[in-house]
């Protein structure tokens, strides 16, 4: 169970931090970095963390602006 909590926390952190950048590419790069670092911290797959972080980062603004009309 603690690994599950750490993974969910990592995804939430990647989403929150990667939303601070301007373009989708910048957010994807930031998300990949945070995902890789998070996966490394919990002894997970660094490549998998980077891919997941990049996907979450690229879509961060889509979640943040959903329902706002822009």
mmJSON file of the N, C-alpha and C atoms, coordinates in Angstrom:
{"data_MODEL":{"atom_site":{
"group_PDB":["ATOM","ATOM","ATOM","ATOM","ATOM","ATOM","ATOM","ATOM","ATOM","ATOM","ATOM","ATOM","ATOM","ATOM","ATOM","ATOM","ATOM","ATOM","ATOM","ATOM","ATOM","ATOM","ATOM","ATOM","ATOM","ATOM","ATOM","ATOM","ATOM","ATOM","ATOM","ATOM","ATOM","ATOM","ATOM","ATOM","ATOM","ATOM","ATOM","ATOM","ATOM","ATOM","ATOM","ATOM","ATOM","ATOM","ATOM","ATOM","ATOM","ATOM","ATOM","ATOM","ATOM","ATOM","ATOM","ATOM","ATOM","ATOM","ATOM","ATOM","ATOM","ATOM","ATOM","ATOM","ATOM","ATOM","ATOM","ATOM","ATOM","ATOM","ATOM","ATOM","ATOM","ATOM","ATOM","ATOM","ATOM","ATOM","ATOM","ATOM","ATOM","ATOM","ATOM","ATOM","ATOM","ATOM","ATOM","ATOM","ATOM","ATOM","ATOM","ATOM","ATOM","ATOM","ATOM","ATOM","ATOM","ATOM","ATOM","ATOM","ATOM","ATOM","ATOM","ATOM","ATOM","ATOM","ATOM","ATOM","ATOM","ATOM","ATOM","ATOM","ATOM","ATOM","ATOM","ATOM","ATOM","ATOM","ATOM","ATOM","ATOM","ATOM","ATOM","ATOM","ATOM","ATOM","ATOM","ATOM","ATOM","ATOM","ATOM","ATOM","ATOM","ATOM","ATOM","ATOM","ATOM","ATOM","ATOM","ATOM","ATOM","ATOM","ATOM","ATOM","ATOM","ATOM","ATOM","ATOM","ATOM","ATOM","ATOM","ATOM","ATOM","ATOM","ATOM","ATOM","ATOM","ATOM","ATOM","ATOM","ATOM","ATOM","ATOM","ATOM","ATOM","ATOM","ATOM","ATOM","ATOM","ATOM","ATOM","ATOM","ATOM","ATOM","ATOM","ATOM","ATOM","ATOM","ATOM","ATOM","ATOM","ATOM","ATOM","ATOM","ATOM","ATOM","ATOM","ATOM","ATOM","ATOM","ATOM","ATOM","ATOM","ATOM","ATOM","ATOM","ATOM","ATOM","ATOM","ATOM","ATOM","ATOM","ATOM","ATOM","ATOM","ATOM","ATOM","ATOM","ATOM","ATOM"],
"id":[1,2,3,4,5,6,7,8,9,10,11,12,13,14,15,16,17,18,19,20,21,22,23,24,25,26,27,28,29,30,31,32,33,34,35,36,37,38,39,40,41,42,43,44,45,46,47,48,49,50,51,52,53,54,55,56,57,58,59,60,61,62,63,64,65,66,67,68,69,70,71,72,73,74,75,76,77,78,79,80,81,82,83,84,85,86,87,88,89,90,91,92,93,94,95,96,97,98,99,100,101,102,103,104,105,106,107,108,109,110,111,112,113,114,115,116,117,118,119,120,121,122,123,124,125,126,127,128,129,130,131,132,133,134,135,136,137,138,139,140,141,142,143,144,145,146,147,148,149,150,151,152,153,154,155,156,157,158,159,160,161,162,163,164,165,166,167,168,169,170,171,172,173,174,175,176,177,178,179,180,181,182,183,184,185,186,187,188,189,190,191,192,193,194,195,196,197,198,199,200,201,202,203,204,205,206,207,208,209,210],
"type_symbol":["N","C","C","N","C","C","N","C","C","N","C","C","N","C","C","N","C","C","N","C","C","N","C","C","N","C","C","N","C","C","N","C","C","N","C","C","N","C","C","N","C","C","N","C","C","N","C","C","N","C","C","N","C","C","N","C","C","N","C","C","N","C","C","N","C","C","N","C","C","N","C","C","N","C","C","N","C","C","N","C","C","N","C","C","N","C","C","N","C","C","N","C","C","N","C","C","N","C","C","N","C","C","N","C","C","N","C","C","N","C","C","N","C","C","N","C","C","N","C","C","N","C","C","N","C","C","N","C","C","N","C","C","N","C","C","N","C","C","N","C","C","N","C","C","N","C","C","N","C","C","N","C","C","N","C","C","N","C","C","N","C","C","N","C","C","N","C","C","N","C","C","N","C","C","N","C","C","N","C","C","N","C","C","N","C","C","N","C","C","N","C","C","N","C","C","N","C","C","N","C","C","N","C","C","N","C","C","N","C","C"],
"label_atom_id":["N","CA","C","N","CA","C","N","CA","C","N","CA","C","N","CA","C","N","CA","C","N","CA","C","N","CA","C","N","CA","C","N","CA","C","N","CA","C","N","CA","C","N","CA","C","N","CA","C","N","CA","C","N","CA","C","N","CA","C","N","CA","C","N","CA","C","N","CA","C","N","CA","C","N","CA","C","N","CA","C","N","CA","C","N","CA","C","N","CA","C","N","CA","C","N","CA","C","N","CA","C","N","CA","C","N","CA","C","N","CA","C","N","CA","C","N","CA","C","N","CA","C","N","CA","C","N","CA","C","N","CA","C","N","CA","C","N","CA","C","N","CA","C","N","CA","C","N","CA","C","N","CA","C","N","CA","C","N","CA","C","N","CA","C","N","CA","C","N","CA","C","N","CA","C","N","CA","C","N","CA","C","N","CA","C","N","CA","C","N","CA","C","N","CA","C","N","CA","C","N","CA","C","N","CA","C","N","CA","C","N","CA","C","N","CA","C","N","CA","C","N","CA","C","N","CA","C","N","CA","C","N","CA","C","N","CA","C","N","CA","C","N","CA","C"],
"label_alt_id":[null,null,null,null,null,null,null,null,null,null,null,null,null,null,null,null,null,null,null,null,null,null,null,null,null,null,null,null,null,null,null,null,null,null,null,null,null,null,null,null,null,null,null,null,null,null,null,null,null,null,null,null,null,null,null,null,null,null,null,null,null,null,null,null,null,null,null,null,null,null,null,null,null,null,null,null,null,null,null,null,null,null,null,null,null,null,null,null,null,null,null,null,null,null,null,null,null,null,null,null,null,null,null,null,null,null,null,null,null,null,null,null,null,null,null,null,null,null,null,null,null,null,null,null,null,null,null,null,null,null,null,null,null,null,null,null,null,null,null,null,null,null,null,null,null,null,null,null,null,null,null,null,null,null,null,null,null,null,null,null,null,null,null,null,null,null,null,null,null,null,null,null,null,null,null,null,null,null,null,null,null,null,null,null,null,null,null,null,null,null,null,null,null,null,null,null,null,null,null,null,null,null,null,null,null,null,null,null,null,null],
"label_comp_id":["UNK","UNK","UNK","UNK","UNK","UNK","UNK","UNK","UNK","UNK","UNK","UNK","UNK","UNK","UNK","UNK","UNK","UNK","UNK","UNK","UNK","UNK","UNK","UNK","UNK","UNK","UNK","UNK","UNK","UNK","UNK","UNK","UNK","UNK","UNK","UNK","UNK","UNK","UNK","UNK","UNK","UNK","UNK","UNK","UNK","UNK","UNK","UNK","UNK","UNK","UNK","UNK","UNK","UNK","UNK","UNK","UNK","UNK","UNK","UNK","UNK","UNK","UNK","UNK","UNK","UNK","UNK","UNK","UNK","UNK","UNK","UNK","UNK","UNK","UNK","UNK","UNK","UNK","UNK","UNK","UNK","UNK","UNK","UNK","UNK","UNK","UNK","UNK","UNK","UNK","UNK","UNK","UNK","UNK","UNK","UNK","UNK","UNK","UNK","UNK","UNK","UNK","UNK","UNK","UNK","UNK","UNK","UNK","UNK","UNK","UNK","UNK","UNK","UNK","UNK","UNK","UNK","UNK","UNK","UNK","UNK","UNK","UNK","UNK","UNK","UNK","UNK","UNK","UNK","UNK","UNK","UNK","UNK","UNK","UNK","UNK","UNK","UNK","UNK","UNK","UNK","UNK","UNK","UNK","UNK","UNK","UNK","UNK","UNK","UNK","UNK","UNK","UNK","UNK","UNK","UNK","UNK","UNK","UNK","UNK","UNK","UNK","UNK","UNK","UNK","UNK","UNK","UNK","UNK","UNK","UNK","UNK","UNK","UNK","UNK","UNK","UNK","UNK","UNK","UNK","UNK","UNK","UNK","UNK","UNK","UNK","UNK","UNK","UNK","UNK","UNK","UNK","UNK","UNK","UNK","UNK","UNK","UNK","UNK","UNK","UNK","UNK","UNK","UNK","UNK","UNK","UNK","UNK","UNK","UNK"],
"label_asym_id":["A","A","A","A","A","A","A","A","A","A","A","A","A","A","A","A","A","A","A","A","A","A","A","A","A","A","A","A","A","A","A","A","A","A","A","A","A","A","A","A","A","A","A","A","A","A","A","A","A","A","A","A","A","A","A","A","A","A","A","A","A","A","A","A","A","A","A","A","A","A","A","A","A","A","A","A","A","A","A","A","A","A","A","A","A","A","A","A","A","A","A","A","A","A","A","A","A","A","A","A","A","A","A","A","A","A","A","A","A","A","A","A","A","A","A","A","A","A","A","A","A","A","A","A","A","A","A","A","A","A","A","A","A","A","A","A","A","A","A","A","A","A","A","A","A","A","A","A","A","A","A","A","A","A","A","A","A","A","A","A","A","A","A","A","A","A","A","A","A","A","A","A","A","A","A","A","A","A","A","A","A","A","A","A","A","A","A","A","A","A","A","A","A","A","A","A","A","A","A","A","A","A","A","A","A","A","A","A","A","A"],
"label_entity_id":["1","1","1","1","1","1","1","1","1","1","1","1","1","1","1","1","1","1","1","1","1","1","1","1","1","1","1","1","1","1","1","1","1","1","1","1","1","1","1","1","1","1","1","1","1","1","1","1","1","1","1","1","1","1","1","1","1","1","1","1","1","1","1","1","1","1","1","1","1","1","1","1","1","1","1","1","1","1","1","1","1","1","1","1","1","1","1","1","1","1","1","1","1","1","1","1","1","1","1","1","1","1","1","1","1","1","1","1","1","1","1","1","1","1","1","1","1","1","1","1","1","1","1","1","1","1","1","1","1","1","1","1","1","1","1","1","1","1","1","1","1","1","1","1","1","1","1","1","1","1","1","1","1","1","1","1","1","1","1","1","1","1","1","1","1","1","1","1","1","1","1","1","1","1","1","1","1","1","1","1","1","1","1","1","1","1","1","1","1","1","1","1","1","1","1","1","1","1","1","1","1","1","1","1","1","1","1","1","1","1"],
"label_seq_id":[1,1,1,2,2,2,3,3,3,4,4,4,5,5,5,6,6,6,7,7,7,8,8,8,9,9,9,10,10,10,11,11,11,12,12,12,13,13,13,14,14,14,15,15,15,16,16,16,17,17,17,18,18,18,19,19,19,20,20,20,21,21,21,22,22,22,23,23,23,24,24,24,25,25,25,26,26,26,27,27,27,28,28,28,29,29,29,30,30,30,31,31,31,32,32,32,33,33,33,34,34,34,35,35,35,36,36,36,37,37,37,38,38,38,39,39,39,40,40,40,41,41,41,42,42,42,43,43,43,44,44,44,45,45,45,46,46,46,47,47,47,48,48,48,49,49,49,50,50,50,51,51,51,52,52,52,53,53,53,54,54,54,55,55,55,56,56,56,57,57,57,58,58,58,59,59,59,60,60,60,61,61,61,62,62,62,63,63,63,64,64,64,65,65,65,66,66,66,67,67,67,68,68,68,69,69,69,70,70,70],
"pdbx_PDB_ins_code":[null,null,null,null,null,null,null,null,null,null,null,null,null,null,null,null,null,null,null,null,null,null,null,null,null,null,null,null,null,null,null,null,null,null,null,null,null,null,null,null,null,null,null,null,null,null,null,null,null,null,null,null,null,null,null,null,null,null,null,null,null,null,null,null,null,null,null,null,null,null,null,null,null,null,null,null,null,null,null,null,null,null,null,null,null,null,null,null,null,null,null,null,null,null,null,null,null,null,null,null,null,null,null,null,null,null,null,null,null,null,null,null,null,null,null,null,null,null,null,null,null,null,null,null,null,null,null,null,null,null,null,null,null,null,null,null,null,null,null,null,null,null,null,null,null,null,null,null,null,null,null,null,null,null,null,null,null,null,null,null,null,null,null,null,null,null,null,null,null,null,null,null,null,null,null,null,null,null,null,null,null,null,null,null,null,null,null,null,null,null,null,null,null,null,null,null,null,null,null,null,null,null,null,null,null,null,null,null,null,null],
"Cartn_x":[0.8,0.0,0.842,1.946,2.739,3.279,3.597,4.087,2.983,1.749,0.615,0.449,0.553,0.418,1.537,2.748,3.879,3.694,3.174,2.951,1.867,0.793,-0.277,0.224,0.984,1.561,2.49,3.267,4.154,3.39,2.308,1.497,0.873,0.374,-0.216,0.846,2.031,3.116,3.535,3.624,3.98,2.939,1.682,0.615,0.681,0.889,0.93,2.147,3.308,4.526,4.631,4.168,4.308,3.321,2.298,1.343,1.889,3.083,3.664,4.368,4.524,5.243,4.283,4.84,4.017,3.447,4.284,3.819,3.666,2.994,2.837,4.194,5.123,6.443,7.195,7.118,7.78,7.168,5.841,5.176,5.516,5.609,5.966,7.386,8.297,9.682,9.772,9.083,9.068,8.421,7.33,6.669,7.538,8.272,9.171,10.264,10.783,11.831,11.29,10.151,9.552,9.171,8.64,8.277,9.476,10.563,11.779,12.369,12.398,12.927,12.052,10.741,9.834,9.962,10.072,10.228,11.542,12.579,13.872,13.814,13.07,12.967,12.263,11.327,10.604,11.09,12.268,12.888,11.999,11.346,10.505,11.227,10.498,11.048,11.199,12.43,12.69,12.122,12.272,11.732,10.21,9.594,8.137,7.661,8.394,8.06,8.191,9.236,9.44,8.333,7.938,6.869,5.546,5.243,4.005,4.012,5.134,5.253,5.105,5.671,5.557,4.108,3.407,1.999,1.143,1.344,0.583,0.929,2.21,2.631,2.046,2.041,1.511,0.012,-0.685,-2.128,-2.54,-1.573,-1.884,-2.779,-2.517,-3.343,-4.743,-4.875,-6.2,-7.089,-6.507,-7.27,-7.542,-6.56,-6.687,-7.701,-7.818,-8.707,-10.045,-10.271,-11.517,-12.703,-13.668,-14.874,-14.791,-13.636,-13.49,-13.795,-13.924,-14.277,-13.123,-11.886,-10.726,-9.695],
"Cartn_y":[-1.209,0.0,1.272,1.346,2.58,2.925,1.923,2.201,2.842,2.385,2.961,4.432,4.737,6.123,6.984,6.459,7.204,7.451,6.495,6.665,7.696,7.631,8.608,10.005,10.115,11.405,11.917,11.037,11.435,11.937,11.282,11.717,13.08,13.255,14.546,15.638,15.333,16.323,16.667,15.654,15.918,16.786,16.511,17.315,18.753,18.927,20.273,21.058,20.424,21.134,21.357,20.4,20.557,21.566,21.908,22.914,24.329,24.496,25.824,26.329,25.503,25.894,26.409,27.031,27.681,26.777,26.023,25.22,23.75,22.996,21.562,20.864,21.248,20.613,20.9,22.122,22.469,21.702,21.601,20.858,19.371,18.827,17.413,17.158,18.062,17.902,17.989,18.965,19.084,17.884,17.396,16.21,14.97,14.845,13.705,13.734,14.907,15.04,14.669,15.212,14.917,13.443,12.876,11.46,10.546,10.874,10.066,10.154,11.357,11.519,10.8,10.903,10.223,8.712,8.191,6.742,6.269,7.062,6.72,6.717,7.646,7.755,6.558,5.966,4.817,3.503,3.536,2.357,1.726,2.563,2.086,2.21,2.022,2.134,3.611,4.052,5.454,5.807,4.91,5.167,5.246,4.36,4.391,5.652,6.084,7.321,8.529,8.517,9.629,9.697,8.556,8.524,8.969,8.452,8.836,10.318,10.818,12.241,13.116,12.675,13.461,13.524,12.413,12.406,13.275,13.147,13.96,15.435,15.723,17.108,17.74,16.992,17.539,17.813,17.047,17.207,18.061,18.58,19.31,20.513,21.274,22.462,22.085,20.928,20.483,20.195,19.637,19.369,20.661,21.558,22.788,23.746,23.794,24.748,24.137,22.886,22.216,22.919,23.262,23.887,25.403,25.972,27.427,28.152,27.408,28.009,28.518,28.145,28.559,27.509],
"Cartn_z":[0.0,0.0,0.0,0.729,0.703,-0.688,-1.503,-2.85,-3.684,-3.505,-4.225,-3.858,-2.58,-2.132,-2.706,-2.724,-3.276,-4.768,-5.477,-6.916,-7.2,-6.463,-6.655,-6.305,-5.233,-4.848,-5.937,-6.541,-7.634,-8.845,-9.168,-10.309,-10.03,-8.822,-8.458,-8.474,-7.968,-7.976,-9.398,-10.26,-11.655,-12.329,-12.064,-12.64,-12.142,-10.858,-10.286,-10.767,-10.767,-11.151,-12.649,-13.431,-14.873,-15.436,-14.696,-15.141,-15.071,-14.545,-14.372,-15.631,-16.628,-17.829,-18.894,-19.959,-20.961,-22.04,-22.7,-23.836,-23.433,-24.285,-24.026,-23.956,-24.826,-24.824,-23.534,-23.031,-21.775,-20.611,-20.603,-19.541,-19.624,-20.83,-20.992,-20.503,-20.809,-20.357,-18.836,-18.258,-16.804,-16.143,-16.722,-16.192,-16.289,-17.39,-17.549,-16.485,-16.219,-15.205,-13.82,-13.47,-12.166,-12.076,-13.15,-13.157,-12.994,-13.677,-13.566,-12.164,-11.604,-10.246,-9.22,-9.408,-8.486,-8.558,-9.768,-9.931,-9.344,-9.512,-8.939,-7.415,-6.846,-5.393,-4.779,-5.502,-4.958,-5.568,-6.204,-6.81,-7.868,-8.648,-9.743,-11.068,-12.137,-13.476,-13.843,-13.998,-14.317,-15.686,-16.647,-17.988,-17.949,-17.204,-17.077,-16.379,-15.36,-14.67,-15.575,-16.415,-17.343,-18.388,-18.907,-19.915,-19.296,-18.121,-17.445,-17.114,-16.606,-16.288,-17.508,-18.625,-19.86,-20.334,-20.263,-20.672,-19.763,-18.466,-17.521,-17.695,-17.901,-18.082,-19.33,-20.409,-21.66,-21.576,-20.754,-20.632,-19.438,-18.688,-17.456,-17.701,-18.739,-18.981,-19.45,-20.087,-20.513,-19.308,-18.251,-17.032,-16.271,-16.261,-15.477,-16.081,-17.404,-18.046,-18.446,-18.102,-18.476,-17.816,-18.605,-18.079,-17.929,-18.246,-18.127,-19.42,-20.503,-21.77,-22.594,-22.246,-23.051,-23.136],
"occupancy":[1.0,1.0,1.0,1.0,1.0,1.0,1.0,1.0,1.0,1.0,1.0,1.0,1.0,1.0,1.0,1.0,1.0,1.0,1.0,1.0,1.0,1.0,1.0,1.0,1.0,1.0,1.0,1.0,1.0,1.0,1.0,1.0,1.0,1.0,1.0,1.0,1.0,1.0,1.0,1.0,1.0,1.0,1.0,1.0,1.0,1.0,1.0,1.0,1.0,1.0,1.0,1.0,1.0,1.0,1.0,1.0,1.0,1.0,1.0,1.0,1.0,1.0,1.0,1.0,1.0,1.0,1.0,1.0,1.0,1.0,1.0,1.0,1.0,1.0,1.0,1.0,1.0,1.0,1.0,1.0,1.0,1.0,1.0,1.0,1.0,1.0,1.0,1.0,1.0,1.0,1.0,1.0,1.0,1.0,1.0,1.0,1.0,1.0,1.0,1.0,1.0,1.0,1.0,1.0,1.0,1.0,1.0,1.0,1.0,1.0,1.0,1.0,1.0,1.0,1.0,1.0,1.0,1.0,1.0,1.0,1.0,1.0,1.0,1.0,1.0,1.0,1.0,1.0,1.0,1.0,1.0,1.0,1.0,1.0,1.0,1.0,1.0,1.0,1.0,1.0,1.0,1.0,1.0,1.0,1.0,1.0,1.0,1.0,1.0,1.0,1.0,1.0,1.0,1.0,1.0,1.0,1.0,1.0,1.0,1.0,1.0,1.0,1.0,1.0,1.0,1.0,1.0,1.0,1.0,1.0,1.0,1.0,1.0,1.0,1.0,1.0,1.0,1.0,1.0,1.0,1.0,1.0,1.0,1.0,1.0,1.0,1.0,1.0,1.0,1.0,1.0,1.0,1.0,1.0,1.0,1.0,1.0,1.0,1.0,1.0,1.0,1.0,1.0,1.0,1.0,1.0,1.0,1.0,1.0,1.0],
"B_iso_or_equiv":[0.0,0.0,0.0,0.0,0.0,0.0,0.0,0.0,0.0,0.0,0.0,0.0,0.0,0.0,0.0,0.0,0.0,0.0,0.0,0.0,0.0,0.0,0.0,0.0,0.0,0.0,0.0,0.0,0.0,0.0,0.0,0.0,0.0,0.0,0.0,0.0,0.0,0.0,0.0,0.0,0.0,0.0,0.0,0.0,0.0,0.0,0.0,0.0,0.0,0.0,0.0,0.0,0.0,0.0,0.0,0.0,0.0,0.0,0.0,0.0,0.0,0.0,0.0,0.0,0.0,0.0,0.0,0.0,0.0,0.0,0.0,0.0,0.0,0.0,0.0,0.0,0.0,0.0,0.0,0.0,0.0,0.0,0.0,0.0,0.0,0.0,0.0,0.0,0.0,0.0,0.0,0.0,0.0,0.0,0.0,0.0,0.0,0.0,0.0,0.0,0.0,0.0,0.0,0.0,0.0,0.0,0.0,0.0,0.0,0.0,0.0,0.0,0.0,0.0,0.0,0.0,0.0,0.0,0.0,0.0,0.0,0.0,0.0,0.0,0.0,0.0,0.0,0.0,0.0,0.0,0.0,0.0,0.0,0.0,0.0,0.0,0.0,0.0,0.0,0.0,0.0,0.0,0.0,0.0,0.0,0.0,0.0,0.0,0.0,0.0,0.0,0.0,0.0,0.0,0.0,0.0,0.0,0.0,0.0,0.0,0.0,0.0,0.0,0.0,0.0,0.0,0.0,0.0,0.0,0.0,0.0,0.0,0.0,0.0,0.0,0.0,0.0,0.0,0.0,0.0,0.0,0.0,0.0,0.0,0.0,0.0,0.0,0.0,0.0,0.0,0.0,0.0,0.0,0.0,0.0,0.0,0.0,0.0,0.0,0.0,0.0,0.0,0.0,0.0,0.0,0.0,0.0,0.0,0.0,0.0],
"pdbx_formal_charge":[null,null,null,null,null,null,null,null,null,null,null,null,null,null,null,null,null,null,null,null,null,null,null,null,null,null,null,null,null,null,null,null,null,null,null,null,null,null,null,null,null,null,null,null,null,null,null,null,null,null,null,null,null,null,null,null,null,null,null,null,null,null,null,null,null,null,null,null,null,null,null,null,null,null,null,null,null,null,null,null,null,null,null,null,null,null,null,null,null,null,null,null,null,null,null,null,null,null,null,null,null,null,null,null,null,null,null,null,null,null,null,null,null,null,null,null,null,null,null,null,null,null,null,null,null,null,null,null,null,null,null,null,null,null,null,null,null,null,null,null,null,null,null,null,null,null,null,null,null,null,null,null,null,null,null,null,null,null,null,null,null,null,null,null,null,null,null,null,null,null,null,null,null,null,null,null,null,null,null,null,null,null,null,null,null,null,null,null,null,null,null,null,null,null,null,null,null,null,null,null,null,null,null,null,null,null,null,null,null,null],
"auth_seq_id":[1,1,1,2,2,2,3,3,3,4,4,4,5,5,5,6,6,6,7,7,7,8,8,8,9,9,9,10,10,10,11,11,11,12,12,12,13,13,13,14,14,14,15,15,15,16,16,16,17,17,17,18,18,18,19,19,19,20,20,20,21,21,21,22,22,22,23,23,23,24,24,24,25,25,25,26,26,26,27,27,27,28,28,28,29,29,29,30,30,30,31,31,31,32,32,32,33,33,33,34,34,34,35,35,35,36,36,36,37,37,37,38,38,38,39,39,39,40,40,40,41,41,41,42,42,42,43,43,43,44,44,44,45,45,45,46,46,46,47,47,47,48,48,48,49,49,49,50,50,50,51,51,51,52,52,52,53,53,53,54,54,54,55,55,55,56,56,56,57,57,57,58,58,58,59,59,59,60,60,60,61,61,61,62,62,62,63,63,63,64,64,64,65,65,65,66,66,66,67,67,67,68,68,68,69,69,69,70,70,70],
"auth_comp_id":["UNK","UNK","UNK","UNK","UNK","UNK","UNK","UNK","UNK","UNK","UNK","UNK","UNK","UNK","UNK","UNK","UNK","UNK","UNK","UNK","UNK","UNK","UNK","UNK","UNK","UNK","UNK","UNK","UNK","UNK","UNK","UNK","UNK","UNK","UNK","UNK","UNK","UNK","UNK","UNK","UNK","UNK","UNK","UNK","UNK","UNK","UNK","UNK","UNK","UNK","UNK","UNK","UNK","UNK","UNK","UNK","UNK","UNK","UNK","UNK","UNK","UNK","UNK","UNK","UNK","UNK","UNK","UNK","UNK","UNK","UNK","UNK","UNK","UNK","UNK","UNK","UNK","UNK","UNK","UNK","UNK","UNK","UNK","UNK","UNK","UNK","UNK","UNK","UNK","UNK","UNK","UNK","UNK","UNK","UNK","UNK","UNK","UNK","UNK","UNK","UNK","UNK","UNK","UNK","UNK","UNK","UNK","UNK","UNK","UNK","UNK","UNK","UNK","UNK","UNK","UNK","UNK","UNK","UNK","UNK","UNK","UNK","UNK","UNK","UNK","UNK","UNK","UNK","UNK","UNK","UNK","UNK","UNK","UNK","UNK","UNK","UNK","UNK","UNK","UNK","UNK","UNK","UNK","UNK","UNK","UNK","UNK","UNK","UNK","UNK","UNK","UNK","UNK","UNK","UNK","UNK","UNK","UNK","UNK","UNK","UNK","UNK","UNK","UNK","UNK","UNK","UNK","UNK","UNK","UNK","UNK","UNK","UNK","UNK","UNK","UNK","UNK","UNK","UNK","UNK","UNK","UNK","UNK","UNK","UNK","UNK","UNK","UNK","UNK","UNK","UNK","UNK","UNK","UNK","UNK","UNK","UNK","UNK","UNK","UNK","UNK","UNK","UNK","UNK","UNK","UNK","UNK","UNK","UNK","UNK"],
"auth_asym_id":["A","A","A","A","A","A","A","A","A","A","A","A","A","A","A","A","A","A","A","A","A","A","A","A","A","A","A","A","A","A","A","A","A","A","A","A","A","A","A","A","A","A","A","A","A","A","A","A","A","A","A","A","A","A","A","A","A","A","A","A","A","A","A","A","A","A","A","A","A","A","A","A","A","A","A","A","A","A","A","A","A","A","A","A","A","A","A","A","A","A","A","A","A","A","A","A","A","A","A","A","A","A","A","A","A","A","A","A","A","A","A","A","A","A","A","A","A","A","A","A","A","A","A","A","A","A","A","A","A","A","A","A","A","A","A","A","A","A","A","A","A","A","A","A","A","A","A","A","A","A","A","A","A","A","A","A","A","A","A","A","A","A","A","A","A","A","A","A","A","A","A","A","A","A","A","A","A","A","A","A","A","A","A","A","A","A","A","A","A","A","A","A","A","A","A","A","A","A","A","A","A","A","A","A","A","A","A","A","A","A"],
"auth_atom_id":["N","CA","C","N","CA","C","N","CA","C","N","CA","C","N","CA","C","N","CA","C","N","CA","C","N","CA","C","N","CA","C","N","CA","C","N","CA","C","N","CA","C","N","CA","C","N","CA","C","N","CA","C","N","CA","C","N","CA","C","N","CA","C","N","CA","C","N","CA","C","N","CA","C","N","CA","C","N","CA","C","N","CA","C","N","CA","C","N","CA","C","N","CA","C","N","CA","C","N","CA","C","N","CA","C","N","CA","C","N","CA","C","N","CA","C","N","CA","C","N","CA","C","N","CA","C","N","CA","C","N","CA","C","N","CA","C","N","CA","C","N","CA","C","N","CA","C","N","CA","C","N","CA","C","N","CA","C","N","CA","C","N","CA","C","N","CA","C","N","CA","C","N","CA","C","N","CA","C","N","CA","C","N","CA","C","N","CA","C","N","CA","C","N","CA","C","N","CA","C","N","CA","C","N","CA","C","N","CA","C","N","CA","C","N","CA","C","N","CA","C","N","CA","C","N","CA","C","N","CA","C","N","CA","C","N","CA","C","N","CA","C","N","CA","C"],
"pdbx_PDB_model_num":[1,1,1,1,1,1,1,1,1,1,1,1,1,1,1,1,1,1,1,1,1,1,1,1,1,1,1,1,1,1,1,1,1,1,1,1,1,1,1,1,1,1,1,1,1,1,1,1,1,1,1,1,1,1,1,1,1,1,1,1,1,1,1,1,1,1,1,1,1,1,1,1,1,1,1,1,1,1,1,1,1,1,1,1,1,1,1,1,1,1,1,1,1,1,1,1,1,1,1,1,1,1,1,1,1,1,1,1,1,1,1,1,1,1,1,1,1,1,1,1,1,1,1,1,1,1,1,1,1,1,1,1,1,1,1,1,1,1,1,1,1,1,1,1,1,1,1,1,1,1,1,1,1,1,1,1,1,1,1,1,1,1,1,1,1,1,1,1,1,1,1,1,1,1,1,1,1,1,1,1,1,1,1,1,1,1,1,1,1,1,1,1,1,1,1,1,1,1,1,1,1,1,1,1,1,1,1,1,1,1]
}}}
